[in-house]
Amino acid sequence: MTLRQRPGSQASPTAARRLRQAANLLNGSTLAGLAVALAAGATLTRGPHGLVIASGYRWRLPFAHAYTLGNVVLCRGSADDLLSRPGLLGHEEKHCSQYAWCLGLPFIPLYLLAAGWSVLRAGNPGTANVFERRAGLAAGGYPFPVGRRT
């Protein structure tokens, strides 16, 4: 497996980002992300802040334009498209940190529970989801409905 180099991707990450990168490697979530990316035929590229961008993701689920497994950001479009959307990339980077805080793959069932709660409370999987709220609803493409309690 080889990773393409992105211009500007070699800026040295902060200590916190290096710690997150190591934690997600040790807890297996980044390895799971790489396995899914390879199985889905995605192209791997080094991204900023210790992220790996897996572009050209073609599987039907999940429906999102981009989603994260460990430090791997899987996206349907090109790496350039994702890099041109710093708000979305920052949103996905926050999910990388959430994987580290949740000790890796336990993030997935916790996220699904939060998404189910959000569907019950707000009618969509993001608006009342604690993980999406902390990552930034607008940056992730989730509207904050007017007049609804979450």
XYZ file of N, CA, C and O in Angstrom:
600
model
N 0.853 -1.163 0.000
C 0.000 0.000 0.000
C 0.899 1.225 0.000
O 1.819 1.332 0.792
N 0.639 2.123 -0.909
C 1.381 3.380 -0.947
C 0.414 4.537 -0.831
O -0.713 4.471 -1.280
N 0.894 5.582 -0.208
C 0.093 6.790 -0.056
C 0.670 7.864 -0.948
O 1.875 8.110 -0.935
N -0.202 8.492 -1.739
C 0.236 9.629 -2.533
C 0.514 10.791 -1.603
O -0.134 10.947 -0.584
N 1.474 11.614 -1.959
C 1.806 12.800 -1.169
C 1.015 13.990 -1.670
O 0.896 14.213 -2.860
N 0.452 14.759 -0.768
C -0.242 15.999 -1.092
C 0.708 17.140 -0.812
O 1.405 17.133 0.194
N 0.757 18.148 -1.657
C 1.560 19.320 -1.330
C 1.082 19.926 -0.023
O -0.107 20.064 0.219
N 2.020 20.232 0.853
C 1.680 20.839 2.127
C 1.252 19.847 3.184
O 0.901 20.232 4.288
N 1.268 18.534 2.867
C 0.808 17.551 3.847
C 1.905 17.178 4.830
O 1.658 16.440 5.756
N 3.094 17.680 4.628
C 4.206 17.308 5.486
C 4.439 18.270 6.643
O 5.404 18.137 7.368
N 3.572 19.252 6.827
C 3.705 20.139 7.969
C 3.639 19.293 9.226
O 2.787 18.433 9.361
N 4.564 19.509 10.151
C 4.621 18.647 11.320
C 3.385 18.854 12.195
O 3.035 19.978 12.542
N 2.702 17.735 12.534
C 1.503 17.842 13.351
C 1.852 18.208 14.791
O 2.972 17.982 15.258
N 0.885 18.759 15.481
C 1.081 19.112 16.879
C 1.217 17.838 17.711
O 0.891 16.737 17.252
N 1.648 18.012 18.948
C 1.784 16.865 19.846
C 0.431 16.181 20.055
O 0.355 14.948 20.091
N -0.638 16.968 20.181
C -1.971 16.387 20.379
C -2.389 15.563 19.159
O -2.981 14.487 19.305
N -2.079 16.055 17.972
C -2.447 15.314 16.755
C -1.609 14.049 16.616
O -2.109 13.021 16.163
N -0.339 14.112 16.994
C 0.500 12.909 16.966
C -0.014 11.883 17.970
O -0.022 10.686 17.684
N -0.437 12.344 19.143
C -0.997 11.442 20.153
C -2.278 10.792 19.640
O -2.485 9.588 19.789
N -3.153 11.585 19.009
C -4.389 11.046 18.433
C -4.073 10.014 17.353
O -4.683 8.944 17.294
N -3.100 10.323 16.525
C -2.710 9.420 15.448
C -2.219 8.090 16.030
O -2.616 7.016 15.567
N -1.379 8.158 17.061
C -0.868 6.940 17.701
C -1.990 6.165 18.382
O -2.065 4.937 18.271
N -2.870 6.869 19.093
C -3.979 6.200 19.784
C -4.869 5.463 18.798
O -5.253 4.310 19.036
N -5.204 6.109 17.671
C -6.087 5.468 16.694
C -5.400 4.331 15.953
O -6.067 3.400 15.493
N -4.091 4.383 15.858
C -3.364 3.254 15.283
C -3.372 2.086 16.263
O -3.694 0.947 15.892
N -3.095 2.374 17.534
C -3.056 1.318 18.553
C -4.430 0.721 18.833
O -4.543 -0.477 19.098
N -5.490 1.524 18.792
C -6.818 0.991 19.105
C -7.472 0.290 17.910
O -8.575 -0.231 18.030
N -6.806 0.283 16.775
C -7.272 -0.470 15.613
C -8.232 0.264 14.699
O -8.557 -0.243 13.622
N -8.669 1.450 15.092
C -9.663 2.137 14.257
C -9.069 2.622 12.933
O -9.740 2.557 11.900
N -7.821 3.093 12.939
C -7.195 3.520 11.684
C -6.953 2.318 10.778
O -7.169 2.398 9.561
N -6.546 1.192 11.363
C -6.352 -0.016 10.549
C -7.673 -0.460 9.934
O -7.711 -0.878 8.772
N -8.764 -0.353 10.688
C -10.081 -0.677 10.142
C -10.422 0.274 8.998
O -10.959 -0.149 7.968
N -10.108 1.553 9.157
C -10.352 2.529 8.105
C -9.572 2.216 6.847
O -10.099 2.314 5.735
N -8.311 1.834 7.011
C -7.494 1.478 5.849
C -8.041 0.230 5.166
O -8.084 0.155 3.931
N -8.483 -0.757 5.958
C -9.040 -1.986 5.385
C -10.316 -1.694 4.589
O -10.492 -2.198 3.477
N -11.199 -0.863 5.145
C -12.434 -0.501 4.433
C -12.092 0.263 3.160
O -12.667 0.008 2.090
N -11.154 1.199 3.250
C -10.766 1.985 2.078
C -10.234 1.084 0.967
O -10.610 1.244 -0.202
N -9.375 0.143 1.313
C -8.817 -0.754 0.308
C -9.885 -1.666 -0.274
O -9.938 -1.883 -1.486
N -10.775 -2.181 0.582
C -11.849 -3.059 0.099
C -12.800 -2.301 -0.824
O -13.344 -2.886 -1.768
N -12.996 -1.010 -0.564
C -13.907 -0.197 -1.376
C -13.223 0.369 -2.616
O -13.848 1.095 -3.388
N -11.947 0.080 -2.795
C -11.233 0.550 -3.976
C -10.891 2.024 -3.948
O -10.679 2.632 -4.997
N -10.824 2.605 -2.766
C -10.510 4.028 -2.645
C -9.017 4.270 -2.851
O -8.191 3.379 -2.650
N -8.683 5.484 -3.240
C -7.299 5.907 -3.416
C -6.843 6.595 -2.136
O -7.500 7.515 -1.651
N -5.732 6.144 -1.582
C -5.221 6.692 -0.323
C -4.240 7.821 -0.583
O -3.350 7.695 -1.429
N -4.423 8.899 0.159
C -3.576 10.081 0.048
C -3.287 10.607 1.439
O -4.194 10.645 2.274
N -2.041 11.020 1.683
C -1.739 11.673 2.957
C -2.405 13.031 2.977
O -2.246 13.824 2.057
N -3.134 13.281 4.042
C -3.788 14.563 4.204
C -3.104 15.377 5.286
O -2.090 14.956 5.847
N -3.645 16.519 5.612
C -3.054 17.356 6.653
C -3.317 16.765 8.047
O -4.232 15.961 8.225
N -2.528 17.166 9.001
C -2.743 16.857 10.417
C -2.736 15.373 10.727
O -3.430 14.918 11.641
N -1.980 14.588 9.986
C -1.892 13.154 10.247
C -3.077 12.355 9.740
O -3.229 11.191 10.092
N -3.913 12.959 8.908
C -5.068 12.253 8.356
C -4.681 11.509 7.084
O -3.738 11.880 6.395
N -5.426 10.467 6.783
C -5.320 9.768 5.507
C -6.652 9.978 4.803
O -7.711 9.733 5.382
N -6.608 10.458 3.581
C -7.829 10.678 2.807
C -7.993 9.508 1.839
O -7.088 9.207 1.058
N -9.125 8.844 1.942
C -9.457 7.728 1.061
C -10.532 8.233 0.101
O -11.707 8.303 0.449
N -10.121 8.628 -1.084
C -11.054 9.242 -2.041
C -11.590 8.204 -3.017
O -10.994 7.149 -3.215
N -12.731 8.540 -3.602
C -13.350 7.637 -4.565
C -14.089 6.482 -3.907
O -14.299 5.446 -4.529
N -14.510 6.657 -2.657
C -15.279 5.641 -1.935
C -16.611 5.436 -2.654
O -17.345 6.389 -2.884
N -16.941 4.199 -3.032
C -18.123 3.952 -3.856
C -19.190 3.086 -3.192
O -20.234 2.847 -3.789
N -18.961 2.569 -2.006
C -19.982 1.741 -1.374
C -21.210 2.583 -1.067
O -21.111 3.781 -0.829
N -22.363 1.975 -1.010
C -23.620 2.704 -0.813
C -23.766 3.268 0.597
O -24.382 4.301 0.785
N -23.276 2.556 1.592
C -23.410 3.004 2.983
C -22.053 3.400 3.542
O -21.058 2.780 3.210
N -22.013 4.367 4.396
C -23.092 5.271 4.763
C -23.350 6.276 3.644
O -22.564 6.409 2.722
N -24.442 7.013 3.768
C -24.868 7.925 2.709
C -24.067 9.225 2.673
O -24.151 9.956 1.700
N -23.332 9.519 3.694
C -22.626 10.799 3.817
C -21.597 10.993 2.701
O -21.065 10.024 2.144
N -21.302 12.277 2.412
C -20.262 12.610 1.433
C -18.894 12.161 1.952
O -18.035 11.740 1.175
N -18.706 12.250 3.259
C -17.457 11.832 3.878
C -17.762 11.263 5.262
O -18.720 11.683 5.910
N -16.972 10.296 5.679
C -17.067 9.788 7.042
C -15.699 9.299 7.467
O -14.782 9.170 6.648
N -15.556 9.048 8.757
C -14.242 8.795 9.329
C -14.196 7.443 10.028
O -15.140 7.059 10.717
N -13.090 6.740 9.854
C -12.757 5.543 10.619
C -11.333 5.743 11.126
O -10.386 5.696 10.340
N -11.187 5.978 12.424
C -9.864 6.284 12.972
C -9.359 7.576 12.378
O -10.050 8.591 12.411
N -8.163 7.562 11.830
C -7.599 8.752 11.195
C -7.759 8.718 9.673
O -7.098 9.456 8.964
N -8.649 7.860 9.190
C -8.910 7.746 7.756
C -10.240 8.429 7.449
O -11.268 8.080 8.030
N -10.200 9.408 6.557
C -11.408 10.096 6.117
C -11.770 9.537 4.745
O -11.031 9.731 3.784
N -12.878 8.810 4.692
C -13.344 8.221 3.443
C -14.309 9.190 2.793
O -15.228 9.686 3.457
N -14.096 9.479 1.518
C -14.966 10.441 0.832
C -15.317 9.926 -0.554
O -14.557 9.197 -1.172
N -16.474 10.333 -1.010
C -16.967 9.887 -2.311
C -16.273 10.608 -3.468
O -16.073 10.034 -4.520
N -15.910 11.857 -3.264
C -15.269 12.646 -4.304
C -13.757 12.460 -4.284
O -13.226 11.499 -3.742
N -13.081 13.443 -4.864
C -11.620 13.402 -4.918
C -11.025 13.983 -3.642
O -11.699 14.701 -2.890
N -9.756 13.706 -3.422
C -9.048 14.299 -2.287
C -9.016 15.815 -2.424
O -9.192 16.541 -1.442
N -8.833 16.303 -3.649
C -8.819 17.758 -3.870
C -10.149 18.392 -3.489
O -10.179 19.483 -2.925
N -11.251 17.695 -3.791
C -12.571 18.211 -3.428
C -12.682 18.339 -1.906
O -13.132 19.369 -1.399
N -12.275 17.310 -1.184
C -12.354 17.362 0.280
C -11.426 18.435 0.835
O -11.814 19.192 1.730
N -10.224 18.537 0.297
C -9.272 19.545 0.777
C -9.755 20.964 0.487
O -9.374 21.897 1.190
N -10.604 21.120 -0.518
C -11.140 22.455 -0.828
C -12.301 22.830 0.092
O -12.823 23.934 -0.004
N -12.689 21.929 0.966
C -13.782 22.169 1.922
C -13.227 22.061 3.343
O -13.432 21.066 4.033
N -12.490 23.068 3.797
C -11.827 22.976 5.103
C -12.800 22.794 6.264
O -12.451 22.165 7.267
N -14.018 23.312 6.145
C -14.993 23.115 7.216
C -15.351 21.648 7.388
O -15.374 21.119 8.503
N -15.615 20.956 6.269
C -15.948 19.537 6.317
C -14.744 18.718 6.779
O -14.888 17.807 7.597
N -13.560 19.049 6.288
C -12.368 18.319 6.707
C -12.131 18.498 8.209
O -11.803 17.541 8.911
N -12.320 19.707 8.712
C -12.181 19.953 10.149
C -13.213 19.180 10.953
O -12.914 18.663 12.037
N -14.430 19.108 10.431
C -15.494 18.336 11.070
C -15.074 16.869 11.178
O -15.188 16.249 12.246
N -14.578 16.307 10.086
C -14.148 14.906 10.090
C -12.941 14.703 10.999
O -12.821 13.666 11.658
N -12.061 15.697 11.071
C -10.903 15.582 11.969
C -11.360 15.498 13.426
O -10.769 14.778 14.235
N -12.424 16.215 13.771
C -12.960 16.123 15.135
C -13.483 14.727 15.421
O -13.351 14.216 16.542
N -14.053 14.079 14.409
C -14.481 12.690 14.606
C -13.267 11.784 14.856
O -13.372 10.825 15.627
N -12.127 12.090 14.235
C -10.910 11.309 14.499
C -10.558 11.364 15.986
O -10.206 10.353 16.596
N -10.663 12.549 16.553
C -10.390 12.705 17.984
C -11.420 11.948 18.817
O -11.086 11.374 19.862
N -12.665 11.921 18.367
C -13.698 11.186 19.091
C -13.404 9.685 19.095
O -13.653 9.003 20.095
N -12.862 9.158 18.008
C -12.441 7.754 17.993
C -11.395 7.515 19.074
O -11.461 6.517 19.801
N -10.428 8.402 19.190
C -9.379 8.238 20.199
C -9.975 8.273 21.606
O -9.639 7.435 22.454
N -10.870 9.225 21.874
C -11.493 9.342 23.193
C -12.360 8.131 23.521
O -12.490 7.753 24.690
N -12.969 7.531 22.522
C -13.836 6.360 22.740
C -13.059 5.046 22.657
O -13.657 3.974 22.626
N -11.754 5.130 22.602
C -10.861 3.964 22.547
C -11.057 3.135 21.280
O -10.968 1.925 21.288
N -11.351 3.816 20.194
C -11.397 3.160 18.898
C -12.775 2.752 18.453
O -13.719 3.544 18.469
N -12.912 1.486 18.089
C -14.132 1.002 17.465
C -15.384 1.062 18.345
O -16.490 1.070 17.784
N -15.293 1.140 19.690
C -16.519 1.390 20.462
C -17.224 2.690 20.056
O -18.413 2.860 20.332
N -16.508 3.580 19.364
C -17.147 4.799 18.858
C -18.330 4.465 17.947
O -19.347 5.165 17.970
N -18.219 3.410 17.159
C -19.250 3.101 16.168
C -20.604 2.804 16.814
O -21.599 3.450 16.462
N -20.709 1.861 17.774
C -22.032 1.660 18.387
C -22.499 2.876 19.190
O -23.708 3.163 19.224
N -21.573 3.604 19.808
C -21.955 4.815 20.527
C -22.517 5.852 19.560
O -23.526 6.507 19.847
N -21.873 6.001 18.419
C -22.344 6.935 17.401
C -23.726 6.511 16.895
O -24.616 7.341 16.732
N -23.919 5.219 16.632
C -25.208 4.736 16.131
C -26.327 4.972 17.148
O -27.448 5.331 16.770
N -26.029 4.785 18.433
C -27.022 5.090 19.472
C -27.365 6.577 19.469
O -28.539 6.960 19.557
N -26.340 7.413 19.365
C -26.565 8.868 19.330
C -27.353 9.265 18.084
O -28.209 10.151 18.143
N -27.091 8.608 16.964
C -27.822 8.904 15.730
C -29.285 8.484 15.862
O -30.190 9.201 15.421
N -29.533 7.322 16.476
C -30.905 6.882 16.703
C -31.654 7.844 17.619
O -32.821 8.184 17.366
N -30.995 8.300 18.663
C -31.581 9.293 19.572
C -31.914 10.561 18.792
O -32.972 11.152 18.978
N -31.021 10.970 17.927
C -31.238 12.174 17.145
C -32.435 12.031 16.207
O -33.220 12.963 16.044
N -32.591 10.859 15.605
C -33.745 10.627 14.729
C -35.040 10.752 15.532
O -36.007 11.377 15.082
N -35.045 10.185 16.739
C -36.239 10.276 17.589
C -36.526 11.708 18.020
O -37.683 12.128 18.053
N -35.490 12.452 18.366
C -35.651 13.807 18.897
C -35.808 14.872 17.826
O -36.546 15.830 18.024
N -35.063 14.731 16.735
C -34.998 15.823 15.755
C -35.404 15.417 14.346
O -35.452 16.261 13.463
N -35.621 14.118 14.119
C -36.054 13.678 12.804
C -34.936 13.433 11.808
O -35.195 13.114 10.659
N -33.695 13.567 12.245
C -32.556 13.249 11.378
C -31.422 12.735 12.259
O -31.419 12.951 13.469
N -30.443 12.050 11.684
C -29.408 11.411 12.502
C -28.327 12.341 13.061
O -27.488 11.890 13.834
N -28.360 13.626 12.720
C -27.265 14.491 13.150
C -27.603 15.575 14.136
O -26.802 15.879 15.022
N -28.755 16.185 14.023
C -29.047 17.403 14.771
C -28.943 17.232 16.282
O -28.403 18.102 16.967
N -29.441 16.128 16.824
C -29.378 15.910 18.271
C -28.320 14.881 18.648
O -28.282 14.399 19.770
N -27.438 14.552 17.729
C -26.370 13.579 17.956
C -25.202 14.299 18.625
O -24.624 15.225 18.065
N -24.852 13.871 19.826
C -23.806 14.558 20.587
C -22.479 14.593 19.812
O -21.751 15.584 19.867
N -22.159 13.549 19.079
C -20.906 13.512 18.328
C -20.918 14.528 17.189
O -19.920 15.207 16.943
N -22.041 14.626 16.490
C -22.138 15.596 15.396
C -22.183 17.024 15.923
O -21.600 17.930 15.328
N -22.874 17.231 17.020
C -22.931 18.578 17.597
C -21.538 19.044 18.004
O -21.168 20.188 17.778
N -20.751 18.151 18.608
C -19.397 18.531 19.041
C -18.431 18.681 17.875
O -17.430 19.374 17.993
N -18.753 18.031 16.748
C -17.908 18.180 15.559
C -18.325 19.385 14.723
O -17.577 19.815 13.847
N -19.499 19.938 15.002
C -19.990 21.104 14.267
C -21.057 20.720 13.267
O -20.741 20.155 12.223
N -22.295 21.013 13.597
C -23.415 20.610 12.734
C -23.320 21.205 11.335
O -23.455 20.497 10.339
N -23.114 22.503 11.251
C -23.102 23.168 9.940
C -21.963 22.643 9.078
O -22.149 22.382 7.887
N -20.785 22.472 9.662
C -19.632 21.991 8.900
C -19.860 20.577 8.373
O -19.362 20.214 7.309
N -20.634 19.781 9.109
C -20.931 18.422 8.681
C -22.135 18.328 7.764
O -22.499 17.243 7.320
N -22.765 19.466 7.484
C -23.910 19.476 6.589
C -25.232 19.186 7.274
O -26.218 18.872 6.616
N -25.262 19.289 8.604
C -26.491 19.050 9.358
C -27.132 20.377 9.718
O -26.528 21.190 10.398
N -28.360 20.592 9.300
C -29.027 21.845 9.659
C -29.494 21.813 11.104
O -29.762 20.738 11.661
N -29.538 22.966 11.698
C -30.110 23.090 13.028
C -31.514 23.628 12.851
O -31.699 24.804 12.530
N -32.545 22.772 12.973
C -33.907 23.212 12.671
C -34.395 24.279 13.634
O -34.172 24.207 14.832
N -35.047 25.260 13.100
C -35.594 26.367 13.888
C -36.858 25.863 14.586
O -37.687 25.201 13.983
N -36.975 26.199 15.865
C -38.181 25.878 16.604
C -38.232 24.465 17.151
O -39.207 24.067 17.759
N -37.193 23.675 16.975
C -37.157 22.319 17.515
C -36.265 22.276 18.743
O -35.212 22.869 18.777
N -36.691 21.538 19.746
C -35.848 21.321 20.923
C -35.018 20.081 20.705
O -35.532 19.046 20.311
N -33.710 20.163 21.001
C -32.864 18.990 20.851
C -32.176 18.653 22.140
O -31.911 19.392 22.980
